[in-house]
Short mmCIF file of C-alpha atoms in Angstrom, two decimals:
data_model
loop_
_atom_site.label_atom_id
_atom_site.label_comp_id
_atom_site.label_asym_id
_atom_site.label_seq_id
_atom_site.Cartn_x
_atom_site.Cartn_y
_atom_site.Cartn_z
CA MET A 230 22.69 21.16 -37.59
CA GLN A 231 22.03 22.85 -34.27
CA ASN A 232 24.25 22.17 -31.26
CA THR A 233 22.08 21.49 -28.21
CA SER A 234 24.81 20.87 -25.64
CA THR A 235 25.25 23.38 -22.85
CA GLU A 236 28.10 24.28 -20.53
CA ASP A 237 26.11 23.29 -17.40
CA ASN A 238 25.39 19.58 -17.66
CA THR A 239 24.30 19.07 -14.08
CA PHE A 240 21.43 16.74 -13.47
CA VAL A 241 18.68 17.90 -11.13
CA ASP A 242 16.60 15.05 -9.73
CA ARG A 243 13.17 16.47 -9.02
CA ARG A 244 11.59 13.17 -7.96
CA GLN A 245 10.55 12.86 -4.35
CA PRO A 246 12.22 10.19 -2.26
CA ARG A 247 10.04 7.09 -1.85
CA GLY A 248 7.67 7.51 1.02
CA SER A 249 7.60 11.29 1.18
CA GLU A 250 5.07 13.95 0.26
CA PRO A 251 5.84 16.96 -1.97
CA ASN A 252 6.09 19.12 1.20
CA GLY A 253 8.86 16.83 2.58
CA GLU A 254 6.79 15.10 5.21
CA PRO A 255 6.81 11.32 5.36
CA ALA A 256 3.89 9.74 3.46
CA ARG A 257 1.29 7.84 5.39
CA GLU A 258 0.69 4.30 4.28
CA ARG A 259 -2.80 4.06 2.78
CA ARG A 260 -4.80 1.07 3.92
CA GLN A 261 -7.78 -0.34 2.05
CA PHE A 262 -9.97 -0.93 5.01
CA SER A 263 -8.70 1.66 7.56
CA ASP A 264 -11.79 3.92 7.30
CA SER A 265 -14.25 0.97 7.61
CA ARG A 266 -12.89 -0.55 10.78
CA ASN A 267 -15.33 1.29 12.99
CA THR A 268 -18.20 -1.09 12.38
CA SER A 269 -20.58 -2.58 14.95
CA ARG A 270 -19.34 -6.05 14.06
CA PRO A 271 -15.99 -7.01 15.75
CA GLU A 272 -15.41 -9.89 13.31
CA VAL A 273 -15.47 -7.46 10.40
CA ASP A 274 -12.91 -5.24 12.11
CA GLU A 275 -10.72 -8.28 12.82
CA LEU A 276 -10.78 -9.30 9.12
CA ALA A 277 -10.00 -5.75 7.95
CA LYS A 278 -6.99 -5.57 10.29
CA ALA A 279 -5.75 -9.01 9.24
CA VAL A 280 -6.02 -8.04 5.56
CA ASP A 281 -4.09 -4.80 6.09
CA GLN A 282 -1.43 -6.67 8.14
CA TYR A 283 -1.09 -9.20 5.32
CA LYS A 284 -0.64 -6.47 2.80
CA LEU A 285 2.00 -4.74 4.92
CA GLN A 286 3.97 -7.93 5.61
CA ASN A 287 3.90 -9.02 1.99
CA ARG A 288 4.30 -5.52 0.46
CA ARG A 289 1.12 -5.82 -1.51
CA ARG A 290 -1.17 -2.95 -2.40
CA PHE A 291 -3.91 -5.23 -3.61
CA ILE A 292 -4.47 -8.89 -2.91
CA THR A 293 -6.09 -11.67 -4.96
CA PHE A 294 -9.13 -13.63 -3.83
CA GLU A 295 -6.81 -16.53 -3.09
CA GLU A 296 -4.71 -14.40 -0.75
CA LEU A 297 -8.00 -13.16 0.87
CA TYR A 298 -8.99 -16.79 1.45
CA ASP A 299 -5.61 -17.45 3.07
CA VAL A 300 -6.17 -14.48 5.40
CA ILE A 301 -9.63 -15.69 6.27
CA ALA A 302 -8.37 -19.22 6.87
CA SER A 303 -5.56 -17.91 9.09
CA LEU A 304 -8.20 -16.36 11.33
CA GLY A 305 -9.66 -19.82 11.84
CA TYR A 306 -12.64 -19.71 9.51
CA HIS A 307 -13.48 -22.84 7.56
CA LYS A 308 -16.25 -24.10 5.36
#
């Protein structure tokens, strides 16, 4: 039987703190619609911003179609 214990039992945590890049800089929050907000339709920009705000407030990376409907309804749209 081989003894695998060593004298130096220090634990080195190599994981990055949450919200930081490997180079130590804070990570930017990635938004689903951030690149597409520069459209010629202001209502599309408004929806994209509202969806991103919803995701930030509710700590969601992705939303369901029901949550999307709630965001759309909160903007005043109705059938």
